[in-house]
Amino acid sequence: MLRISRLTDYGTLVLAQLSREGDCPTSAAEVASATGIGLPTVSKLLRLLAKADVVRSTRGARGGYRLARPASRISAAEVIDALEGPVSITECSAHGSHCDLEAVCNVGSAWQRINLAIRRALSDVTLNDLQRANAPVPRFEFAGMPIHVERDR
Amino acid sequence: MLRISRLTDYGTLVLAQLSREGDCPTSAAEVASATGIGLPTVSKLLRLLAKADVVRSTRGARGGYRLARPASRISAAEVIDALEGPVSITECSAHGSHCDLEAVCNVGSAWQRINLAIRRALSDVTLNDLQRANAPVPRFEFAGMPIHVERDR
DNA sequence: TTCAAATAGGACTAAAATAGTCCTCTTTTC
DNA sequence: GAAAAGAGGACTATTTTAGTCCTATTTGAA
């Protein structure tokens, strides 16, 4: 349930690698060999991330990619949006209210609120957190109420 | 991103309908006609939900389905687990730690913790919450633009 | 000034997950 | 015993996702 795509998962590895490389442009090929992910796939990921301004590209010889800003200012939500598109938790909620079952459907809005809660949480998790193994578990809220979340287990 | 499947969405409609019917067994056909979802699909959903003990079935003539307990004690997480299987946010985290990139992968645990937090949030949302239709529908926006996505059908 | 190293972008294919349908069997009521 | 229901599984079609490849463009440096 609620799974991020494999590509997004790879995306975080790629970004983590760029983060390690610091500010000088790193080529897709270097990232590929450092992460073990195939070059065509890495290239595709980096292109998508560049389009979303999560990374910046430099073309030409000695070119490559680097993070568009520090890892502490890149959120998990941005990465997911860049790689999967900003879609919502249910299909119909993404269209406003265009769905065949509209007349009888009355459950939409709670899913939307759940979605919002999840997005908010993902916005609070940065690439830095994703890299650091022991960051605190994010706090979730639903309908304005904090939802209690356990610490590690 | 992070979308529940259409079947799960339908599942909540089906459950909402059963909840409205109260405690007497309601046939899949009745649910289908009340919700506008196809009968074969409704049957499949109810069978899965019965297997997970979210609904209880009565066989034979005048049989049907009813909720296994009050709507306030059925969580969104249970419904998702029943219809999509209990999987995690990333592929590798679902298998323990079997992934080709294991040696170079150091981002796993934060996703796992995000996953835990999301599950926790979904466990706190009940079918009752999902049915209550009116709460202000938050306009969903990203980077200032309302998000819509996805093709029409 | 030309070559090689890069990214940009899109088209395409293959594989996997999802959705939906259908058929047959069993259980139960009337 | 007939009809109304669920159980279960097999199957097909569709959609999504992943991954590859080709060509064009940009840039640095010999």
mmCIF file of C-alpha atoms (C1' of nucleotides) in Angstrom:
data_model
loop_
_atom_site.group_PDB
_atom_site.id
_atom_site.type_symbol
_atom_site.label_atom_id
_atom_site.label_comp_id
_atom_site.label_asym_id
_atom_site.label_seq_id
_atom_site.Cartn_x
_atom_site.Cartn_y
_atom_site.Cartn_z
ATOM 1 C CA MET A 1 0.000 0.000 0.000
ATOM 2 C CA LEU A 2 0.985 3.530 -0.543
ATOM 3 C CA ARG A 3 4.203 2.708 -2.103
ATOM 4 C CA ILE A 4 6.630 5.078 -3.713
ATOM 5 C CA SER A 5 7.925 3.840 -7.029
ATOM 6 C CA ARG A 6 11.255 2.194 -7.325
ATOM 7 C CA LEU A 7 12.421 5.095 -9.432
ATOM 8 C CA THR A 8 11.749 7.481 -6.585
ATOM 9 C CA ASP A 9 13.654 5.279 -4.242
ATOM 10 C CA TYR A 10 16.581 5.276 -6.656
ATOM 11 C CA GLY A 11 16.168 9.018 -6.915
ATOM 12 C CA THR A 12 16.984 9.444 -3.270
ATOM 13 C CA LEU A 13 20.111 7.361 -3.691
ATOM 14 C CA VAL A 14 21.168 9.516 -6.586
ATOM 15 C CA LEU A 15 20.531 12.682 -4.627
ATOM 16 C CA ALA A 16 22.363 11.349 -1.615
ATOM 17 C CA GLN A 17 25.331 10.702 -3.827
ATOM 18 C CA LEU A 18 25.246 14.223 -5.262
ATOM 19 C CA SER A 19 25.041 15.553 -1.771
ATOM 20 C CA ARG A 20 28.210 13.709 -0.901
ATOM 21 C CA GLU A 21 29.973 15.106 -3.937
ATOM 22 C CA GLY A 22 29.474 18.649 -2.767
ATOM 23 C CA ASP A 23 29.243 21.561 -5.124
ATOM 24 C CA CYS A 24 31.190 20.536 -8.179
ATOM 25 C CA PRO A 25 29.272 19.066 -11.093
ATOM 26 C CA THR A 26 29.201 15.305 -11.087
ATOM 27 C CA SER A 27 28.352 13.447 -14.263
ATOM 28 C CA ALA A 28 25.525 10.980 -14.527
ATOM 29 C CA ALA A 29 28.096 8.305 -15.278
ATOM 30 C CA GLU A 30 29.931 8.915 -12.026
ATOM 31 C CA VAL A 31 26.716 8.801 -10.083
ATOM 32 C CA ALA A 32 25.766 5.607 -11.831
ATOM 33 C CA SER A 33 28.966 3.881 -10.934
ATOM 34 C CA ALA A 34 28.916 5.139 -7.358
ATOM 35 C CA THR A 35 25.374 3.978 -6.749
ATOM 36 C CA GLY A 36 25.292 0.842 -8.843
ATOM 37 C CA ILE A 37 22.202 2.010 -10.729
ATOM 38 C CA GLY A 38 22.220 1.757 -14.541
ATOM 39 C CA LEU A 39 23.404 4.802 -16.437
ATOM 40 C CA PRO A 40 20.319 5.276 -18.624
ATOM 41 C CA THR A 41 18.171 5.186 -15.542
ATOM 42 C CA VAL A 42 20.345 7.617 -13.649
ATOM 43 C CA SER A 43 20.292 9.991 -16.607
ATOM 44 C CA LYS A 44 16.557 9.906 -16.764
ATOM 45 C CA LEU A 45 16.233 10.540 -13.049
ATOM 46 C CA LEU A 46 18.623 13.453 -13.113
ATOM 47 C CA ARG A 47 16.845 15.016 -16.069
ATOM 48 C CA LEU A 48 13.548 14.837 -14.232
ATOM 49 C CA LEU A 49 15.075 16.217 -11.067
ATOM 50 C CA ALA A 50 16.659 19.045 -13.022
ATOM 51 C CA LYS A 51 13.360 19.965 -14.629
ATOM 52 C CA ALA A 52 11.867 20.271 -11.154
ATOM 53 C CA ASP A 53 14.821 22.338 -9.991
ATOM 54 C CA VAL A 54 15.907 19.860 -7.381
ATOM 55 C CA VAL A 55 19.276 19.600 -9.098
ATOM 56 C CA ARG A 56 21.015 21.995 -11.473
ATOM 57 C CA SER A 57 22.738 20.827 -14.584
ATOM 58 C CA THR A 58 25.816 22.079 -16.395
ATOM 59 C CA ARG A 59 26.040 20.989 -19.982
ATOM 60 C CA GLY A 60 29.084 20.228 -22.042
ATOM 61 C CA ALA A 61 32.397 18.653 -21.249
ATOM 62 C CA ARG A 62 33.163 18.652 -17.526
ATOM 63 C CA GLY A 63 29.531 19.261 -16.942
ATOM 64 C CA GLY A 64 27.246 17.329 -14.674
ATOM 65 C CA TYR A 65 24.750 17.801 -11.899
ATOM 66 C CA ARG A 66 24.734 19.156 -8.398
ATOM 67 C CA LEU A 67 22.039 19.838 -5.847
ATOM 68 C CA ALA A 68 20.086 23.013 -6.451
ATOM 69 C CA ARG A 69 20.339 23.842 -2.737
ATOM 70 C CA PRO A 70 21.577 22.247 0.440
ATOM 71 C CA ALA A 71 20.235 18.824 1.292
ATOM 72 C CA SER A 72 18.535 20.302 4.319
ATOM 73 C CA ARG A 73 16.319 22.333 2.021
ATOM 74 C CA ILE A 74 15.194 19.570 -0.308
ATOM 75 C CA SER A 75 12.083 17.798 0.911
ATOM 76 C CA ALA A 76 10.926 14.263 0.299
ATOM 77 C CA ALA A 77 7.736 15.725 -1.125
ATOM 78 C CA GLU A 78 9.651 17.649 -3.775
ATOM 79 C CA VAL A 79 11.498 14.563 -4.836
ATOM 80 C CA ILE A 80 8.332 12.538 -5.097
ATOM 81 C CA ASP A 81 6.588 15.285 -7.017
ATOM 82 C CA ALA A 82 9.481 15.516 -9.431
ATOM 83 C CA LEU A 83 9.605 11.805 -10.125
ATOM 84 C CA GLU A 84 6.000 10.708 -9.871
ATOM 85 C CA GLY A 85 4.090 13.856 -10.574
ATOM 86 C CA PRO A 86 2.008 15.672 -8.006
ATOM 87 C CA VAL A 87 -0.976 13.433 -7.772
ATOM 88 C CA SER A 88 -3.366 12.761 -4.978
ATOM 89 C CA ILE A 89 -4.189 9.742 -3.002
ATOM 90 C CA THR A 90 -7.348 8.952 -4.917
ATOM 91 C CA GLU A 91 -8.028 9.299 -8.553
ATOM 92 C CA CYS A 92 -11.258 11.201 -8.302
ATOM 93 C CA SER A 93 -9.942 13.715 -5.820
ATOM 94 C CA ALA A 94 -7.426 14.755 -8.401
ATOM 95 C CA HIS A 95 -10.117 15.936 -10.782
ATOM 96 C CA GLY A 96 -12.035 18.135 -8.471
ATOM 97 C CA SER A 97 -15.213 16.190 -8.763
ATOM 98 C CA HIS A 98 -15.342 14.308 -11.982
ATOM 99 C CA CYS A 99 -16.120 10.773 -11.330
ATOM 100 C CA ASP A 100 -18.800 8.429 -12.498
ATOM 101 C CA LEU A 101 -19.920 7.737 -9.015
ATOM 102 C CA GLU A 102 -20.083 11.314 -7.992
ATOM 103 C CA ALA A 103 -23.732 11.197 -7.142
ATOM 104 C CA VAL A 104 -23.334 8.402 -4.656
ATOM 105 C CA CYS A 105 -19.796 9.006 -3.520
ATOM 106 C CA ASN A 106 -19.465 10.688 -0.208
ATOM 107 C CA VAL A 107 -16.151 9.553 1.061
ATOM 108 C CA GLY A 108 -13.862 11.743 -0.970
ATOM 109 C CA SER A 109 -12.969 14.454 1.404
ATOM 110 C CA ALA A 110 -11.467 12.411 4.177
ATOM 111 C CA TRP A 111 -9.053 10.809 1.778
ATOM 112 C CA GLN A 112 -8.119 14.263 0.688
ATOM 113 C CA ARG A 113 -7.429 15.230 4.246
ATOM 114 C CA ILE A 114 -5.342 12.137 4.773
ATOM 115 C CA ASN A 115 -3.495 12.991 1.646
ATOM 116 C CA LEU A 116 -2.835 16.457 2.869
ATOM 117 C CA ALA A 117 -1.534 15.137 6.153
ATOM 118 C CA ILE A 118 0.821 12.799 4.370
ATOM 119 C CA ARG A 119 2.037 15.541 2.096
ATOM 120 C CA ARG A 120 2.679 17.812 4.992
ATOM 121 C CA ALA A 121 4.705 15.155 6.694
ATOM 122 C CA LEU A 122 6.695 14.452 3.572
ATOM 123 C CA SER A 123 7.358 18.143 3.209
ATOM 124 C CA ASP A 124 8.951 18.145 6.608
ATOM 125 C CA VAL A 125 11.345 15.355 5.812
ATOM 126 C CA THR A 126 14.449 16.566 4.055
ATOM 127 C CA LEU A 127 17.042 14.829 1.990
ATOM 128 C CA ASN A 128 19.260 15.258 4.976
ATOM 129 C CA ASP A 129 16.889 13.248 7.115
ATOM 130 C CA LEU A 130 16.716 10.589 4.478
ATOM 131 C CA GLN A 131 20.461 10.306 4.574
ATOM 132 C CA ARG A 132 20.885 10.358 8.270
ATOM 133 C CA ALA A 133 19.759 7.097 9.715
ATOM 134 C CA ASN A 134 18.450 8.364 13.008
ATOM 135 C CA ALA A 135 16.390 11.413 12.405
ATOM 136 C CA PRO A 136 13.252 11.778 14.503
ATOM 137 C CA VAL A 137 10.095 10.289 13.142
ATOM 138 C CA PRO A 138 7.947 12.949 11.538
ATOM 139 C CA ARG A 139 4.803 14.057 13.236
ATOM 140 C CA PHE A 140 1.501 13.680 11.455
ATOM 141 C CA GLU A 141 -1.673 15.623 11.768
ATOM 142 C CA PHE A 142 -5.132 14.794 10.640
ATOM 143 C CA ALA A 143 -7.947 17.269 10.582
ATOM 144 C CA GLY A 144 -5.878 19.622 12.647
ATOM 145 C CA MET A 145 -5.219 17.100 15.355
ATOM 146 C CA PRO A 146 -1.747 15.789 15.828
ATOM 147 C CA ILE A 147 -1.602 12.105 15.265
ATOM 148 C CA HIS A 148 0.600 10.375 17.693
ATOM 149 C CA VAL A 149 3.495 8.576 16.202
ATOM 150 C CA GLU A 150 5.805 6.202 17.904
ATOM 151 C CA ARG A 151 9.509 6.531 17.930
ATOM 152 C CA ASP A 152 11.705 3.882 16.482
ATOM 153 C CA ARG A 153 11.178 0.313 17.151
ATOM 154 C CA MET B 1 2.331 9.966 -5.717
ATOM 155 C CA LEU B 2 1.392 7.668 -2.934
ATOM 156 C CA ARG B 3 -1.855 6.710 -4.373
ATOM 157 C CA ILE B 4 -4.239 4.120 -3.093
ATOM 158 C CA SER B 5 -5.610 1.878 -5.816
ATOM 159 C CA ARG B 6 -8.963 2.489 -7.351
ATOM 160 C CA LEU B 7 -10.181 -0.776 -5.885
ATOM 161 C CA THR B 8 -9.411 0.454 -2.402
ATOM 162 C CA ASP B 9 -11.284 3.630 -3.082
ATOM 163 C CA TYR B 10 -14.263 1.586 -4.256
ATOM 164 C CA GLY B 11 -13.800 -0.534 -1.187
ATOM 165 C CA THR B 12 -14.537 2.420 1.044
ATOM 166 C CA LEU B 13 -17.696 3.148 -0.906
ATOM 167 C CA VAL B 14 -18.803 -0.410 -0.482
ATOM 168 C CA LEU B 15 -18.101 -0.336 3.225
ATOM 169 C CA ALA B 16 -19.855 2.973 3.625
ATOM 170 C CA GLN B 17 -22.886 1.440 2.001
ATOM 171 C CA LEU B 18 -22.841 -1.570 4.314
ATOM 172 C CA SER B 19 -22.526 0.757 7.227
ATOM 173 C CA ARG B 20 -25.675 2.534 6.127
ATOM 174 C CA GLU B 21 -27.520 -0.759 5.823
ATOM 175 C CA GLY B 22 -26.979 -1.556 9.449
ATOM 176 C CA ASP B 23 -26.781 -5.052 10.760
ATOM 177 C CA CYS B 24 -28.837 -7.126 8.383
ATOM 178 C CA PRO B 25 -27.005 -8.951 5.607
ATOM 179 C CA THR B 26 -26.931 -7.027 2.365
ATOM 180 C CA SER B 27 -26.202 -8.839 -0.861
ATOM 181 C CA ALA B 28 -23.384 -7.872 -3.163
ATOM 182 C CA ALA B 29 -25.989 -7.113 -5.824
ATOM 183 C CA GLU B 30 -27.726 -4.586 -3.611
ATOM 184 C CA VAL B 31 -24.443 -2.932 -2.777
ATOM 185 C CA ALA B 32 -23.549 -2.839 -6.445
ATOM 186 C CA SER B 33 -26.735 -1.133 -7.414
ATOM 187 C CA ALA B 34 -26.590 1.321 -4.533
ATOM 188 C CA THR B 35 -23.036 2.348 -5.291
ATOM 189 C CA GLY B 36 -23.019 2.107 -9.062
ATOM 190 C CA ILE B 37 -19.986 -0.172 -9.047
ATOM 191 C CA GLY B 38 -20.093 -3.316 -11.193
ATOM 192 C CA LEU B 39 -21.342 -6.464 -9.497
ATOM 193 C CA PRO B 40 -18.336 -8.669 -10.241
ATOM 194 C CA THR B 41 -16.090 -6.012 -8.803
ATOM 195 C CA VAL B 42 -18.192 -5.558 -5.702
ATOM 196 C CA SER B 43 -18.213 -9.314 -5.160
ATOM 197 C CA LYS B 44 -14.484 -9.470 -5.370
ATOM 198 C CA LEU B 45 -14.061 -6.600 -2.954
ATOM 199 C CA LEU B 46 -16.424 -8.083 -0.429
ATOM 200 C CA ARG B 47 -14.743 -11.438 -0.618
ATOM 201 C CA LEU B 48 -11.370 -9.846 0.114
ATOM 202 C CA LEU B 49 -12.821 -7.790 2.923
ATOM 203 C CA ALA B 50 -14.450 -10.881 4.395
ATOM 204 C CA LYS B 51 -11.196 -12.769 4.321
ATOM 205 C CA ALA B 52 -9.593 -9.971 6.301
ATOM 206 C CA ASP B 53 -12.491 -9.955 8.734
ATOM 207 C CA VAL B 54 -13.519 -6.421 7.933
ATOM 208 C CA VAL B 55 -16.937 -7.694 6.911
ATOM 209 C CA ARG B 56 -18.735 -10.933 7.788
ATOM 210 C CA SER B 57 -20.570 -12.992 5.242
ATOM 211 C CA THR B 58 -23.674 -15.112 5.437
ATOM 212 C CA ARG B 59 -24.057 -17.666 2.686
ATOM 213 C CA GLY B 60 -27.148 -18.943 1.029
ATOM 214 C CA ALA B 61 -30.440 -17.350 0.074
ATOM 215 C CA ARG B 62 -31.078 -14.141 2.029
ATOM 216 C CA GLY B 63 -27.409 -14.052 2.824
ATOM 217 C CA GLY B 64 -25.073 -11.187 2.252
ATOM 218 C CA TYR B 65 -22.517 -9.103 4.028
ATOM 219 C CA ARG B 66 -22.398 -6.761 6.972
ATOM 220 C CA LEU B 67 -19.619 -4.972 8.797
ATOM 221 C CA ALA B 68 -17.668 -7.136 11.196
ATOM 222 C CA ARG B 69 -17.827 -4.342 13.792
ATOM 223 C CA PRO B 70 -18.967 -0.753 14.056
ATOM 224 C CA ALA B 71 -17.604 1.691 11.511
ATOM 225 C CA SER B 72 -15.832 3.509 14.282
ATOM 226 C CA ARG B 73 -13.673 0.464 14.849
ATOM 227 C CA ILE B 74 -12.626 -0.167 11.263
ATOM 228 C CA SER B 75 -9.510 1.710 10.305
ATOM 229 C CA ALA B 76 -8.361 2.941 6.930
ATOM 230 C CA ALA B 77 -5.198 0.920 7.418
ATOM 231 C CA GLU B 78 -7.178 -2.307 7.765
ATOM 232 C CA VAL B 79 -9.074 -1.615 4.594
ATOM 233 C CA ILE B 80 -5.915 -0.876 2.665
ATOM 234 C CA ASP B 81 -4.210 -3.958 4.028
ATOM 235 C CA ALA B 82 -7.149 -6.112 3.062
ATOM 236 C CA LEU B 83 -7.323 -4.817 -0.487
ATOM 237 C CA GLU B 84 -3.725 -4.089 -1.361
ATOM 238 C CA GLY B 85 -1.802 -6.311 0.987
ATOM 239 C CA PRO B 86 0.421 -5.080 3.758
ATOM 240 C CA VAL B 87 3.300 -3.616 1.887
ATOM 241 C CA SER B 88 5.697 -0.853 2.698
ATOM 242 C CA ILE B 89 6.569 2.397 1.131
ATOM 243 C CA THR B 90 9.664 1.073 -0.558
ATOM 244 C CA GLU B 91 10.174 -2.235 -2.171
ATOM 245 C CA CYS B 92 13.313 -3.174 -0.331
ATOM 246 C CA SER B 93 11.895 -2.352 3.067
ATOM 247 C CA ALA B 94 9.144 -4.864 2.490
ATOM 248 C CA HIS B 95 11.503 -7.795 2.221
ATOM 249 C CA GLY B 96 13.597 -7.055 5.227
ATOM 250 C CA SER B 97 16.762 -6.137 3.422
ATOM 251 C CA HIS B 98 17.083 -7.889 0.130
ATOM 252 C CA CYS B 99 18.089 -5.442 -2.466
ATOM 253 C CA ASP B 100 20.862 -5.405 -5.011
ATOM 254 C CA LEU B 101 22.062 -2.063 -3.859
ATOM 255 C CA GLU B 102 22.164 -2.962 -0.235
ATOM 256 C CA ALA B 103 25.865 -2.374 0.043
ATOM 257 C CA VAL B 104 25.650 1.209 -1.167
ATOM 258 C CA CYS B 105 22.159 2.019 0.005
ATOM 259 C CA ASN B 106 22.031 4.077 3.130
ATOM 260 C CA VAL B 107 18.666 5.715 2.907
ATOM 261 C CA GLY B 108 16.471 2.802 3.783
ATOM 262 C CA SER B 109 15.698 3.432 7.361
ATOM 263 C CA ALA B 110 14.196 6.873 7.032
ATOM 264 C CA TRP B 111 11.707 5.645 4.460
ATOM 265 C CA GLN B 112 10.839 2.883 6.809
ATOM 266 C CA ARG B 113 10.179 5.344 9.539
ATOM 267 C CA ILE B 114 8.080 7.517 7.243
ATOM 268 C CA ASN B 115 6.183 4.409 6.378
ATOM 269 C CA LEU B 116 5.576 3.683 10.005
ATOM 270 C CA ALA B 117 4.304 7.171 10.560
ATOM 271 C CA ILE B 118 1.925 6.939 7.620
ATOM 272 C CA ARG B 119 0.613 3.621 8.810
ATOM 273 C CA ARG B 120 0.085 5.036 12.204
ATOM 274 C CA ALA B 121 -1.874 7.918 10.734
ATOM 275 C CA LEU B 122 -4.009 5.574 8.678
ATOM 276 C CA SER B 123 -4.676 3.426 11.701
ATOM 277 C CA ASP B 124 -6.159 6.383 13.475
ATOM 278 C CA VAL B 125 -8.617 7.194 10.710
ATOM 279 C CA THR B 126 -11.777 5.132 10.882
ATOM 280 C CA LEU B 127 -14.434 4.260 8.378
ATOM 281 C CA ASN B 128 -16.587 6.685 10.282
ATOM 282 C CA ASP B 129 -14.205 9.522 9.503
ATOM 283 C CA LEU B 130 -14.139 8.474 5.887
ATOM 284 C CA GLN B 131 -17.895 8.650 5.677
ATOM 285 C CA ARG B 132 -18.374 12.019 7.165
ATOM 286 C CA ALA B 133 -18.592 13.971 3.988
ATOM 287 C CA ASN B 134 -18.699 17.507 4.791
ATOM 288 C CA ALA B 135 -15.618 18.689 6.481
ATOM 289 C CA PRO B 136 -14.126 21.528 4.580
ATOM 290 C CA VAL B 137 -12.504 20.112 1.550
ATOM 291 C CA PRO B 138 -9.054 21.506 1.475
ATOM 292 C CA ARG B 139 -8.169 22.802 -1.922
ATOM 293 C CA PHE B 140 -5.150 20.917 -2.828
ATOM 294 C CA GLU B 141 -2.381 23.081 -4.135
ATOM 295 C CA PHE B 142 1.188 22.658 -5.038
ATOM 296 C CA ALA B 143 3.549 25.499 -5.695
ATOM 297 C CA GLY B 144 0.614 27.831 -5.847
ATOM 298 C CA MET B 145 -1.245 25.912 -8.514
ATOM 299 C CA PRO B 146 -4.178 23.687 -7.908
ATOM 300 C CA ILE B 147 -3.126 20.239 -8.653
ATOM 301 C CA HIS B 148 -4.945 18.243 -11.022
ATOM 302 C CA VAL B 149 -3.384 15.543 -12.890
ATOM 303 C CA GLU B 150 -4.227 12.535 -14.821
ATOM 304 C CA ARG B 151 -6.197 12.030 -17.833
ATOM 305 C CA ASP B 152 -9.891 11.946 -17.999
ATOM 306 C CA ARG B 153 -11.645 8.806 -18.634
ATOM 307 C "C1'" DT C 1 38.408 24.850 -35.026
ATOM 308 C "C1'" DT C 2 37.450 20.492 -34.224
ATOM 309 C "C1'" DC C 3 36.736 16.662 -31.134
ATOM 310 C "C1'" DA C 4 35.106 14.554 -27.140
ATOM 311 C "C1'" DA C 5 32.417 14.746 -23.047
ATOM 312 C "C1'" DA C 6 28.408 15.936 -21.307
ATOM 313 C "C1'" DT C 7 23.248 16.923 -20.862
ATOM 314 C "C1'" DA C 8 18.297 17.326 -23.304
ATOM 315 C "C1'" DG C 9 14.602 15.154 -24.973
ATOM 316 C "C1'" DG C 10 11.809 12.014 -26.829
ATOM 317 C "C1'" DA C 11 10.433 7.479 -28.770
ATOM 318 C "C1'" DC C 12 10.111 2.946 -27.954
ATOM 319 C "C1'" DT C 13 9.901 -1.816 -25.734
ATOM 320 C "C1'" DA C 14 9.334 -4.977 -22.137
ATOM 321 C "C1'" DA C 15 7.612 -6.260 -17.918
ATOM 322 C "C1'" DA C 16 4.705 -6.004 -14.118
ATOM 323 C "C1'" DA C 17 0.732 -4.604 -11.572
ATOM 324 C "C1'" DT C 18 -4.127 -3.626 -11.711
ATOM 325 C "C1'" DA C 19 -8.787 -3.989 -12.942
ATOM 326 C "C1'" DG C 20 -12.391 -6.346 -14.337
ATOM 327 C "C1'" DT C 21 -14.947 -10.573 -15.961
ATOM 328 C "C1'" DC C 22 -16.531 -15.165 -15.947
ATOM 329 C "C1'" DC C 23 -17.264 -19.872 -14.682
ATOM 330 C "C1'" DT C 24 -18.125 -23.482 -11.427
ATOM 331 C "C1'" DC C 25 -18.934 -25.025 -6.763
ATOM 332 C "C1'" DT C 26 -21.069 -24.809 -2.170
ATOM 333 C "C1'" DT C 27 -24.379 -23.246 1.198
ATOM 334 C "C1'" DT C 28 -28.865 -21.940 2.707
ATOM 335 C "C1'" DT C 29 -33.787 -20.704 2.600
ATOM 336 C "C1'" DC C 30 -38.313 -21.444 1.161
ATOM 337 C "C1'" DG D 1 -35.449 -29.289 -5.240
ATOM 338 C "C1'" DA D 2 -35.147 -24.696 -7.042
ATOM 339 C "C1'" DA D 3 -33.478 -20.266 -6.425
ATOM 340 C "C1'" DA D 4 -30.554 -17.003 -4.134
ATOM 341 C "C1'" DA D 5 -26.694 -16.059 -2.365
ATOM 342 C "C1'" DG D 6 -21.406 -16.302 -1.327
ATOM 343 C "C1'" DA D 7 -16.485 -18.832 -2.313
ATOM 344 C "C1'" DG D 8 -12.907 -19.325 -5.095
ATOM 345 C "C1'" DG D 9 -10.161 -19.392 -8.823
ATOM 346 C "C1'" DA D 10 -8.777 -18.714 -13.663
ATOM 347 C "C1'" DC D 11 -8.400 -15.716 -17.133
ATOM 348 C "C1'" DT D 12 -8.026 -11.413 -20.086
ATOM 349 C "C1'" DA D 13 -7.369 -6.778 -20.981
ATOM 350 C "C1'" DT D 14 -5.607 -2.531 -19.722
ATOM 351 C "C1'" DT D 15 -2.635 0.591 -17.646
ATOM 352 C "C1'" DT D 16 1.461 1.850 -15.406
ATOM 353 C "C1'" DT D 17 6.167 1.467 -14.648
ATOM 354 C "C1'" DA D 18 10.831 0.539 -15.748
ATOM 355 C "C1'" DG D 19 14.328 0.603 -18.571
ATOM 356 C "C1'" DT D 20 16.760 1.368 -23.095
ATOM 357 C "C1'" DC D 21 18.241 3.757 -27.065
ATOM 358 C "C1'" DC D 22 18.762 7.255 -30.515
ATOM 359 C "C1'" DT D 23 19.607 11.893 -31.954
ATOM 360 C "C1'" DA D 24 20.419 16.736 -31.024
ATOM 361 C "C1'" DT D 25 22.679 20.322 -28.493
ATOM 362 C "C1'" DT D 26 26.084 22.474 -25.540
ATOM 363 C "C1'" DT D 27 30.659 23.281 -23.838
ATOM 364 C "C1'" DG D 28 35.602 22.839 -22.644
ATOM 365 C "C1'" DA D 29 40.004 21.993 -24.134
ATOM 366 C "C1'" DA D 30 43.722 20.262 -27.158
#
